Short mmCIF file of C-alpha atoms in Angstrom, two decimals:
data_model
loop_
_atom_site.label_atom_id
_atom_site.label_comp_id
_atom_site.label_asym_id
_atom_site.label_seq_id
_atom_site.Cartn_x
_atom_site.Cartn_y
_atom_site.Cartn_z
CA UNK N 861 92.33 85.40 53.78
CA UNK N 862 96.04 85.68 54.41
CA UNK N 863 97.39 83.04 56.80
CA UNK N 864 99.85 84.62 59.25
CA UNK N 865 103.41 83.50 58.70
CA UNK N 866 105.11 81.75 61.59
CA UNK N 867 107.60 84.62 61.83
CA UNK N 868 104.73 87.13 62.09
CA UNK N 869 103.24 85.19 64.98
CA UNK N 870 106.64 84.99 66.63
CA UNK N 871 107.15 88.76 66.31
CA UNK N 872 103.69 89.51 67.69
CA UNK N 873 104.26 87.20 70.65
CA UNK N 874 107.64 88.78 71.28
CA UNK N 875 106.09 92.25 71.43
CA UNK N 876 103.46 91.08 73.90
CA UNK N 877 106.08 89.45 76.08
CA UNK N 878 108.67 92.22 75.89
CA UNK N 879 106.52 95.37 75.94
CA UNK N 880 104.33 95.89 78.98
CA UNK N 881 102.48 98.84 80.49
CA UNK N 882 101.93 99.94 84.08
CA UNK N 883 99.61 102.80 85.07
CA UNK N 884 100.64 104.62 88.24
CA UNK N 885 98.29 107.09 89.89
CA UNK N 886 99.88 110.08 91.62
CA UNK N 887 97.83 112.11 94.04
CA UNK N 888 98.36 114.00 97.25
CA UNK N 889 96.72 115.75 100.13
CA UNK N 890 97.01 119.53 100.44
CA UNK N 891 100.37 121.07 99.46
CA UNK N 892 102.12 117.72 99.29
CA UNK N 893 104.11 118.58 96.16
CA UNK N 894 102.79 116.16 93.55
CA UNK N 895 103.67 118.46 90.63
CA UNK N 896 107.31 118.52 91.73
CA UNK N 897 107.25 114.77 92.41
CA UNK N 898 106.11 113.85 88.90
CA UNK N 899 108.58 116.31 87.37
CA UNK N 900 111.52 114.98 89.41
CA UNK N 901 110.58 111.35 88.81
CA UNK N 902 110.45 111.78 85.04
CA UNK N 903 113.64 113.87 84.94
CA UNK N 904 115.53 111.21 86.89
CA UNK N 905 114.30 108.41 84.65
CA UNK N 906 115.35 110.31 81.53
CA UNK N 907 118.82 111.17 82.89
CA UNK N 908 119.32 107.98 84.94
CA UNK N 909 122.09 109.37 87.14
CA UNK N 910 120.60 109.37 90.63
CA UNK N 911 118.64 106.13 91.02
CA UNK N 912 120.99 103.65 92.74
CA UNK N 913 118.21 101.90 94.67
CA UNK N 914 116.22 101.07 91.54
CA UNK N 915 117.43 97.52 90.90
CA UNK N 916 117.33 97.75 87.11
CA UNK N 917 119.80 100.64 87.40
CA UNK N 918 122.15 99.18 90.00
CA UNK N 919 122.33 95.85 88.15
CA UNK N 920 123.36 97.58 84.93
CA UNK N 921 120.32 96.31 82.99
CA UNK N 922 118.81 99.75 82.27
CA UNK N 923 119.41 101.14 78.79
CA UNK N 924 117.45 104.37 78.36
CA UNK N 925 114.14 106.16 78.84
CA UNK N 926 112.24 108.47 76.54
CA UNK N 927 108.96 110.36 76.46
CA UNK N 928 106.30 108.92 74.18
CA UNK N 929 102.75 109.98 73.24
CA UNK N 930 100.30 109.23 76.02
CA UNK N 931 97.64 106.57 75.39
CA UNK N 932 94.62 108.80 76.14
CA UNK N 933 94.58 111.80 73.77
CA UNK N 934 91.49 113.27 75.46
CA UNK N 935 93.33 113.69 78.80
CA UNK N 936 95.47 116.84 79.29
CA UNK N 937 99.20 116.17 79.14
CA UNK N 938 101.24 116.82 82.28
CA UNK N 939 103.40 119.89 81.53
CA UNK N 940 106.71 118.26 82.37
CA UNK N 941 108.82 120.66 80.31
CA UNK N 942 107.21 123.78 81.79
CA UNK N 943 107.53 122.58 85.37
CA UNK N 944 111.14 121.50 84.84
CA UNK N 945 111.96 124.93 83.39
CA UNK N 946 110.53 126.60 86.51
CA UNK N 947 112.83 124.52 88.72
CA UNK N 948 115.99 124.70 86.62
CA UNK N 949 115.81 128.14 85.00
CA UNK N 950 117.89 131.22 85.86
CA UNK N 951 115.34 132.20 88.53
CA UNK N 952 114.38 128.83 90.05
CA UNK N 953 110.96 128.76 91.68
CA UNK N 954 108.28 126.26 92.60
CA UNK N 955 105.93 125.54 89.68
CA UNK N 956 102.25 126.32 89.87
CA UNK N 957 100.22 123.37 91.16
CA UNK N 958 98.40 121.38 88.53
CA UNK N 959 94.62 121.62 88.28
CA UNK N 960 92.59 118.59 87.35
CA UNK N 961 93.93 115.45 85.78
CA UNK N 962 97.16 115.15 83.78
CA UNK N 963 98.93 112.24 82.12
CA UNK N 964 102.23 111.37 80.47
CA UNK N 965 104.04 108.26 79.25
CA UNK N 966 107.71 107.40 79.82
CA UNK N 967 109.02 104.28 78.08
CA UNK N 968 111.90 102.41 79.73
CA UNK N 969 114.20 100.10 77.75
CA UNK N 970 116.06 97.46 79.77
CA UNK N 971 117.63 94.03 79.59
CA UNK N 972 115.34 91.48 81.26
CA UNK N 973 116.48 89.56 84.31
CA UNK N 974 114.02 86.82 83.35
CA UNK N 975 115.59 83.93 81.41
CA UNK N 976 112.31 83.45 79.52
CA UNK N 977 112.29 87.04 78.27
CA UNK N 978 115.98 86.96 77.39
CA UNK N 979 115.44 83.79 75.35
CA UNK N 980 112.94 85.63 73.14
CA UNK N 981 114.73 88.98 72.81
CA UNK N 982 117.52 90.63 74.78
CA UNK N 983 115.74 93.98 75.30
CA UNK N 984 112.32 94.73 76.80
CA UNK N 985 110.20 97.89 77.13
CA UNK N 986 108.06 99.08 80.03
CA UNK N 987 105.60 101.88 79.29
CA UNK N 988 105.09 103.88 82.48
CA UNK N 989 101.84 105.85 82.32
CA UNK N 990 101.70 108.48 85.07
CA UNK N 991 98.20 109.71 85.94
CA UNK N 992 98.26 112.83 88.11
CA UNK N 993 94.99 113.87 89.78
CA UNK N 994 93.87 116.03 92.75
CA UNK N 995 93.68 114.44 96.18
CA UNK N 996 90.16 115.83 96.58
CA UNK N 997 89.03 113.47 93.82
CA UNK N 998 90.34 110.51 95.80
CA UNK N 999 88.49 111.78 98.87
CA UNK N 1000 85.28 111.82 96.82
CA UNK N 1001 85.28 108.03 96.48
CA UNK N 1002 83.74 107.31 99.91
CA UNK N 1003 80.70 109.36 98.84
CA UNK N 1004 79.67 106.36 96.75
CA UNK N 1005 78.87 104.52 99.96
CA UNK N 1006 77.09 107.38 101.72
CA UNK N 1007 73.51 108.54 101.38
CA UNK N 1008 72.78 112.25 101.29
CA UNK N 1009 71.53 112.09 104.88
CA UNK N 1010 74.68 110.32 106.09
CA UNK N 1011 77.01 112.69 104.25
CA UNK N 1012 75.10 115.74 105.51
CA UNK N 1013 75.27 114.60 109.13
CA UNK N 1014 79.02 113.89 108.99
CA UNK N 1015 79.81 117.14 107.17
CA UNK N 1016 77.76 119.29 109.53
CA UNK N 1017 79.37 117.66 112.56
CA UNK N 1018 82.84 118.35 111.16
CA UNK N 1019 81.97 121.95 110.23
CA UNK N 1020 80.93 122.69 113.81
CA UNK N 1021 84.35 121.75 115.22
CA UNK N 1022 87.25 124.20 115.60
CA UNK N 1023 88.85 125.54 113.47
CA UNK N 1024 86.18 124.86 110.85
CA UNK N 1025 83.44 126.40 112.98
CA UNK N 1026 84.62 129.95 112.22
CA UNK N 1027 85.22 129.19 108.54
CA UNK N 1028 81.73 127.73 108.13
CA UNK N 1029 79.89 130.35 110.19
CA UNK N 1030 78.18 132.10 107.26
CA UNK N 1031 76.99 128.86 105.70
CA UNK N 1032 75.77 127.38 108.99
CA UNK N 1033 74.07 130.69 109.81
CA UNK N 1034 72.20 130.47 106.52
CA UNK N 1035 71.16 126.89 107.29
CA UNK N 1036 69.51 128.13 110.48
CA UNK N 1037 67.21 130.35 108.41
CA UNK N 1038 65.87 127.77 105.97
CA UNK N 1039 63.47 124.85 106.20
CA UNK N 1040 64.76 121.77 104.34
CA UNK N 1041 61.17 120.60 103.93
CA UNK N 1042 59.98 123.81 102.30
CA UNK N 1043 59.25 123.90 98.58
CA UNK N 1044 62.45 123.84 96.53
CA UNK N 1045 63.53 127.09 94.91
CA UNK N 1046 66.52 127.33 92.59
CA UNK N 1047 67.70 130.59 94.12
CA UNK N 1048 67.76 129.01 97.58
CA UNK N 1049 69.75 126.03 96.32
CA UNK N 1050 72.24 128.30 94.56
CA UNK N 1051 72.69 130.45 97.67
CA UNK N 1052 73.36 127.42 99.85
CA UNK N 1053 75.82 125.94 97.35
CA UNK N 1054 77.67 129.27 97.05
CA UNK N 1055 78.06 129.63 100.82
CA UNK N 1056 79.18 126.02 101.17
CA UNK N 1057 81.71 126.47 98.35
CA UNK N 1058 83.06 129.61 100.05
CA UNK N 1059 83.54 127.54 103.20
CA UNK N 1060 85.47 124.86 101.30
CA UNK N 1061 87.72 127.47 99.69
CA UNK N 1062 88.34 128.98 103.13
CA UNK N 1063 89.41 125.51 104.32
CA UNK N 1064 91.89 125.29 101.44
CA UNK N 1065 93.37 128.69 102.28
CA UNK N 1066 93.54 128.10 106.03
CA UNK N 1067 96.91 128.11 107.77
CA UNK N 1068 95.74 125.02 109.63
CA UNK N 1069 96.22 122.99 106.41
CA UNK N 1070 92.73 121.49 106.34
CA UNK N 1071 92.79 118.51 104.00
CA UNK N 1072 89.29 117.03 104.11
CA UNK N 1073 87.37 118.83 101.37
CA UNK N 1074 84.29 117.26 99.79
CA UNK N 1075 83.03 117.29 97.10
CA UNK N 1076 86.28 117.86 95.25
CA UNK N 1077 84.76 119.48 92.15
CA UNK N 1078 83.35 122.32 94.28
CA UNK N 1079 86.86 123.76 94.60
CA UNK N 1080 88.14 122.61 91.17
CA UNK N 1081 85.01 122.70 88.96
CA UNK N 1082 86.70 122.98 85.58
CA UNK N 1083 84.05 123.03 82.85
CA UNK N 1084 81.35 122.18 85.41
CA UNK N 1085 81.32 125.67 86.94
CA UNK N 1086 77.72 126.76 87.68
CA UNK N 1087 76.32 123.40 86.56
CA UNK N 1088 73.34 122.12 88.59
CA UNK N 1089 75.51 119.11 89.50
CA UNK N 1090 77.47 121.48 91.78
CA UNK N 1091 74.45 123.32 93.14
CA UNK N 1092 73.76 121.49 96.39
CA UNK N 1093 75.04 121.42 99.94
CA UNK N 1094 74.56 119.39 103.13
CA UNK N 1095 71.34 120.05 105.03
CA UNK N 1096 70.31 119.44 108.64
CA UNK N 1097 67.98 116.46 109.09
CA UNK N 1098 64.23 117.06 108.91
CA UNK N 1099 62.39 117.29 112.20
CA UNK N 1100 60.92 114.08 113.53
CA UNK N 1101 57.94 113.14 111.43
CA UNK N 1102 58.85 115.66 108.74
CA UNK N 1103 58.31 114.61 105.16
CA UNK N 1104 61.16 114.39 102.66
CA UNK N 1105 58.66 114.40 99.83
CA UNK N 1106 59.23 115.26 96.23
CA UNK N 1107 59.45 118.97 95.54
CA UNK N 1108 61.13 119.89 98.83
CA UNK N 1109 64.54 121.57 99.12
CA UNK N 1110 65.82 118.38 100.76
CA UNK N 1111 64.65 116.28 97.80
CA UNK N 1112 66.30 118.66 95.32
CA UNK N 1113 69.64 118.65 97.17
CA UNK N 1114 69.51 114.87 97.55
CA UNK N 1115 68.78 114.43 93.84
CA UNK N 1116 71.76 116.59 92.86
CA UNK N 1117 74.04 114.85 95.35
CA UNK N 1118 73.16 111.50 93.79
CA UNK N 1119 73.69 112.95 90.30
CA UNK N 1120 77.14 114.17 91.36
CA UNK N 1121 78.02 110.68 92.55
CA UNK N 1122 76.81 109.10 89.31
CA UNK N 1123 78.05 111.59 86.74
CA UNK N 1124 81.25 112.84 88.38
CA UNK N 1125 82.60 110.43 90.98
CA UNK N 1126 81.57 107.13 89.43
CA UNK N 1127 82.46 108.27 85.93
CA UNK N 1128 85.89 109.65 86.82
CA UNK N 1129 86.97 106.63 88.77
CA UNK N 1130 85.60 104.13 86.28
CA UNK N 1131 87.45 105.87 83.43
CA UNK N 1132 90.71 106.53 85.27
CA UNK N 1133 91.05 105.18 88.81
CA UNK N 1134 89.80 101.70 87.94
CA UNK N 1135 92.49 101.41 85.26
CA UNK N 1136 95.39 102.06 87.64
CA UNK N 1137 97.81 99.30 88.57
CA UNK N 1138 99.73 101.15 91.29
CA UNK N 1139 99.12 104.26 93.39
CA UNK N 1140 101.24 106.74 95.35
CA UNK N 1141 99.63 109.15 97.81
CA UNK N 1142 101.80 112.11 98.88
CA UNK N 1143 101.29 113.67 102.32
CA UNK N 1144 102.73 116.86 103.82
CA UNK N 1145 103.09 115.54 107.37
CA UNK N 1146 105.44 118.39 108.33
CA UNK N 1147 102.88 120.95 107.18
CA UNK N 1148 100.24 119.27 109.34
CA UNK N 1149 102.60 119.42 112.33
CA UNK N 1150 103.11 123.13 111.66
CA UNK N 1151 99.33 123.59 111.59
CA UNK N 1152 98.95 122.23 115.12
CA UNK N 1153 96.56 119.67 116.63
CA UNK N 1154 93.58 120.76 114.51
CA UNK N 1155 95.49 120.46 111.25
CA UNK N 1156 96.94 117.09 112.22
CA UNK N 1157 93.54 115.72 113.25
CA UNK N 1158 92.00 116.89 109.97
CA UNK N 1159 94.79 115.29 107.95
CA UNK N 1160 94.40 112.04 109.88
CA UNK N 1161 90.71 111.93 109.00
CA UNK N 1162 91.49 112.70 105.35
CA UNK N 1163 94.06 109.91 105.32
CA UNK N 1164 91.53 107.45 106.71
CA UNK N 1165 89.12 108.38 103.92
CA UNK N 1166 91.84 108.18 101.26
CA UNK N 1167 92.62 104.63 102.38
CA UNK N 1168 89.03 103.41 101.95
CA UNK N 1169 89.21 102.96 98.16
CA UNK N 1170 92.09 100.50 98.55
CA UNK N 1171 90.29 98.17 100.95
CA UNK N 1172 89.15 96.07 98.01
CA UNK N 1173 91.09 92.85 97.46
CA UNK N 1174 89.08 90.38 95.41
CA UNK N 1175 85.75 90.92 97.12
CA UNK N 1176 85.71 94.50 98.39
CA UNK N 1177 83.17 97.15 97.47
CA UNK N 1178 85.31 99.05 94.97
CA UNK N 1179 86.43 95.91 93.16
CA UNK N 1180 82.82 94.94 92.74
CA UNK N 1181 81.74 98.45 91.81
CA UNK N 1182 84.50 99.54 89.46
CA UNK N 1183 86.75 96.59 88.79
CA UNK N 1184 89.78 98.21 90.40
CA UNK N 1185 93.02 96.27 90.25
CA UNK N 1186 95.46 98.38 92.31
CA UNK N 1187 97.76 95.94 94.07
CA UNK N 1188 100.44 98.28 95.47
CA UNK N 1189 99.90 101.54 97.35
CA UNK N 1190 102.69 103.81 98.57
CA UNK N 1191 102.05 106.51 101.16
CA UNK N 1192 104.93 109.00 101.15
CA UNK N 1193 105.63 111.78 103.64
CA UNK N 1194 107.11 114.50 101.45
CA UNK N 1195 109.63 117.32 102.06
CA UNK N 1196 111.95 115.10 104.11
CA UNK N 1197 114.77 117.49 103.21
CA UNK N 1198 113.21 120.06 105.56
CA UNK N 1199 114.48 118.05 108.53
CA UNK N 1200 117.88 116.58 109.38
CA UNK N 1201 118.63 113.14 107.94
CA UNK N 1202 118.55 111.39 111.33
CA UNK N 1203 114.87 112.42 111.68
CA UNK N 1204 113.71 110.71 108.47
CA UNK N 1205 113.03 107.42 110.25
CA UNK N 1206 110.92 109.25 112.82
CA UNK N 1207 108.94 111.00 110.07
CA UNK N 1208 108.19 107.65 108.47
CA UNK N 1209 107.26 106.16 111.85
CA UNK N 1210 104.80 109.01 112.41
CA UNK N 1211 103.21 108.33 109.02
CA UNK N 1212 103.05 104.63 109.91
CA UNK N 1213 101.03 105.48 113.00
CA UNK N 1214 98.73 107.77 111.02
CA UNK N 1215 97.79 105.08 108.48
CA UNK N 1216 98.07 102.22 111.02
CA UNK N 1217 94.93 100.12 111.23
CA UNK N 1218 93.67 100.98 107.76
CA UNK N 1219 96.97 99.88 106.20
CA UNK N 1220 96.69 96.52 107.93
CA UNK N 1221 93.17 96.11 106.56
CA UNK N 1222 94.40 96.77 103.02
CA UNK N 1223 97.20 94.25 103.43
CA UNK N 1224 94.70 91.69 104.70
CA UNK N 1225 92.79 92.10 101.43
CA UNK N 1226 95.92 91.28 99.44
CA UNK N 1227 97.33 94.64 98.33
CA UNK N 1228 100.87 95.63 99.30
CA UNK N 1229 101.18 98.90 101.23
CA UNK N 1230 104.39 100.76 102.02
CA UNK N 1231 105.31 104.05 103.67
CA UNK N 1232 108.36 106.23 103.05
CA UNK N 1233 109.82 109.63 103.88
CA UNK N 1234 110.92 111.25 100.62
CA UNK N 1235 111.86 114.56 99.02
CA UNK N 1236 111.14 114.85 95.30
CA UNK N 1237 113.64 117.73 95.10
CA UNK N 1238 116.37 117.93 97.75
CA UNK N 1239 116.80 121.60 98.67
CA UNK N 1240 118.97 121.31 101.79
CA UNK N 1241 122.00 119.55 103.22
CA UNK N 1242 122.19 118.04 106.69
CA UNK N 1243 124.92 119.68 108.78
CA UNK N 1244 126.10 119.54 112.38
CA UNK N 1245 126.62 122.79 114.26
CA UNK N 1246 127.45 123.70 117.84
CA UNK N 1247 125.12 125.80 119.96
CA UNK N 1248 125.78 126.57 123.62
CA UNK N 1249 128.10 123.60 123.87
CA UNK N 1250 125.64 121.19 122.23
CA UNK N 1251 125.98 119.45 118.88
CA UNK N 1252 122.83 120.09 116.86
CA UNK N 1253 121.88 118.32 113.65
CA UNK N 1254 120.56 121.03 111.35
CA UNK N 1255 119.71 121.70 107.71
CA UNK N 1256 121.33 124.25 105.43
CA UNK N 1257 119.39 125.82 102.58
CA UNK N 1258 117.76 129.02 101.31
CA UNK N 1259 114.36 129.56 103.00
CA UNK N 1260 111.49 130.84 100.88
CA UNK N 1261 111.55 134.64 101.00
CA UNK N 1262 115.30 134.87 101.54
CA UNK N 1263 118.24 134.96 99.16
CA UNK N 1264 121.08 133.50 101.21
CA UNK N 1265 121.73 130.04 102.66
CA UNK N 1266 120.83 129.66 106.32
CA UNK N 1267 121.59 126.96 108.86
CA UNK N 1268 118.43 126.05 110.78
CA UNK N 1269 117.61 123.65 113.58
CA UNK N 1270 114.21 122.37 112.46
CA UNK N 1271 113.30 120.60 115.69
CA UNK N 1272 112.41 116.99 116.44
CA UNK N 1273 109.57 114.95 114.96
CA UNK N 1274 107.19 113.82 117.74
CA UNK N 1275 106.58 110.13 118.31
CA UNK N 1276 102.82 110.59 118.52
CA UNK N 1277 100.71 112.70 116.15
CA UNK N 1278 98.53 113.75 119.09
CA UNK N 1279 101.37 114.52 121.52
CA UNK N 1280 101.67 118.26 120.99
CA UNK N 1281 103.45 120.25 123.73
CA UNK N 1282 100.81 121.78 126.05
CA UNK N 1283 100.13 125.51 126.06
CA UNK N 1284 101.06 126.18 122.43
CA UNK N 1285 98.67 125.94 119.50
CA UNK N 1286 101.51 125.62 116.95
CA UNK N 1287 104.68 124.34 118.60
CA UNK N 1288 106.39 123.35 115.33
CA UNK N 1289 107.81 125.53 112.58
CA UNK N 1290 109.34 123.45 109.81
CA UNK N 1291 110.39 126.02 107.20
CA UNK N 1292 109.97 125.83 103.43
CA UNK N 1293 112.99 126.24 101.15
CA UNK N 1294 113.63 127.54 97.65
CA UNK N 1295 114.82 125.26 94.85
CA UNK N 1296 118.64 125.27 94.65
CA UNK N 1297 120.39 127.30 91.98
CA UNK N 1298 122.02 125.75 88.91
CA UNK N 1299 119.91 122.59 88.89
CA UNK N 1300 119.86 122.66 85.11
CA UNK N 1301 123.62 122.22 84.91
CA UNK N 1302 123.67 118.79 86.54
CA UNK N 1303 123.37 116.03 83.92
CA UNK N 1304 122.51 113.39 86.53
CA UNK N 1305 118.96 114.59 87.17
CA UNK N 1306 117.28 116.50 89.99
CA UNK N 1307 118.63 115.67 93.46
CA UNK N 1308 116.11 113.82 95.62
CA UNK N 1309 115.64 111.66 98.70
CA UNK N 1310 114.37 108.09 98.11
CA UNK N 1311 112.55 108.68 94.83
CA UNK N 1312 114.51 105.66 93.57
CA UNK N 1313 113.21 103.55 96.46
CA UNK N 1314 109.67 104.69 95.67
CA UNK N 1315 110.19 103.63 92.04
CA UNK N 1316 111.55 100.26 93.13
CA UNK N 1317 108.43 99.56 95.19
CA UNK N 1318 106.07 100.73 92.45
CA UNK N 1319 107.84 99.30 89.38
CA UNK N 1320 110.52 96.84 90.49
CA UNK N 1321 108.58 93.68 89.70
CA UNK N 1322 107.74 94.98 86.21
CA UNK N 1323 111.44 95.46 85.43
CA UNK N 1324 112.59 91.87 86.01
#
């Protein structure tokens, strides 16, 4: 057997010390813009011209970044080049949202700030693995703690509230015609699952920006379409004294619900979520404000559920169940460029209040949690204009559906998520904007708001 040479051992130790890897999960609630976020983040790392608040850049220690093959060849690659072309081409437009999971690796070369690392070699490498997955899959995690009866009761209660009551009318009408304790029939189960899936799709399409959609694979089934795993739905509780015996419709639905938890939720998060080191959750707070009180309340509930997986620390339920090791979580209110710059602090404060108590619980368990107001792609400029003798802080950009720049007064962010002006269902109208022209000509990278600060929170300690 060959005895390793001292120099070989030294080189191997140097590689271990000077090449590290961090896996960052990127997810978001409805229409939060995670595809654009990942695209802008990678573009800015590769071009390194717009990241002054990333310490490794401002200190002059950054050398370069490059794309490298991802570590998991069985996971679809995030289509960075295609999405960037959509934003920077001759007809700039928003890229299609990604479906399912995607991954890519960006390797960063830098000069260590650590004297120990510098003593070994002057240059280090950080492999940044970005794992992009739908927010609905994050919202599936709490199912692991709920029985079929508990999940059914909560889902039925939610479906009966406005505005979901109208969207779920066909499914709930069907529930009134069936007996959960009757003998199970496959056609009955398929009919119930189809009506429930239609209801979930209606929630996704709703103008009220409904975010809480479970189970996630019902709306993004992928290769599981029509599988028995997705052929169940919540049921009303049996009448007092009723049997939930084997062979009943209730028993069949319960069995498939448990199979979904085992084969979809537990498997996905053990293979991917449990391997993450850091996590960013993107939230379209402005869209929820546009949707009115119902949309905001639904988003608040979805946020509370999305926070549950991070209440782990060293003894929490997910750490015990899956071995999760996420120690930093960033919640980011996106599209901050849709409001004037002086309102960014208020947008962040509103997000702070939305995550409030749950964030404190996560911090108590030892994980760091931060909130920010960001824009992955800055589409507007803040301007001051005069209207009826008043100075108004506005934004200037090209709204979606128009072809010329417009100056708009977007309104003020409320201090309280529940303090909507009385008498109006939708008192806010924060407009969406097109990507700016000629983005591809700027060698500095895509313009953004605080993407560098997000990177500093997520990666800063790895780049010392």
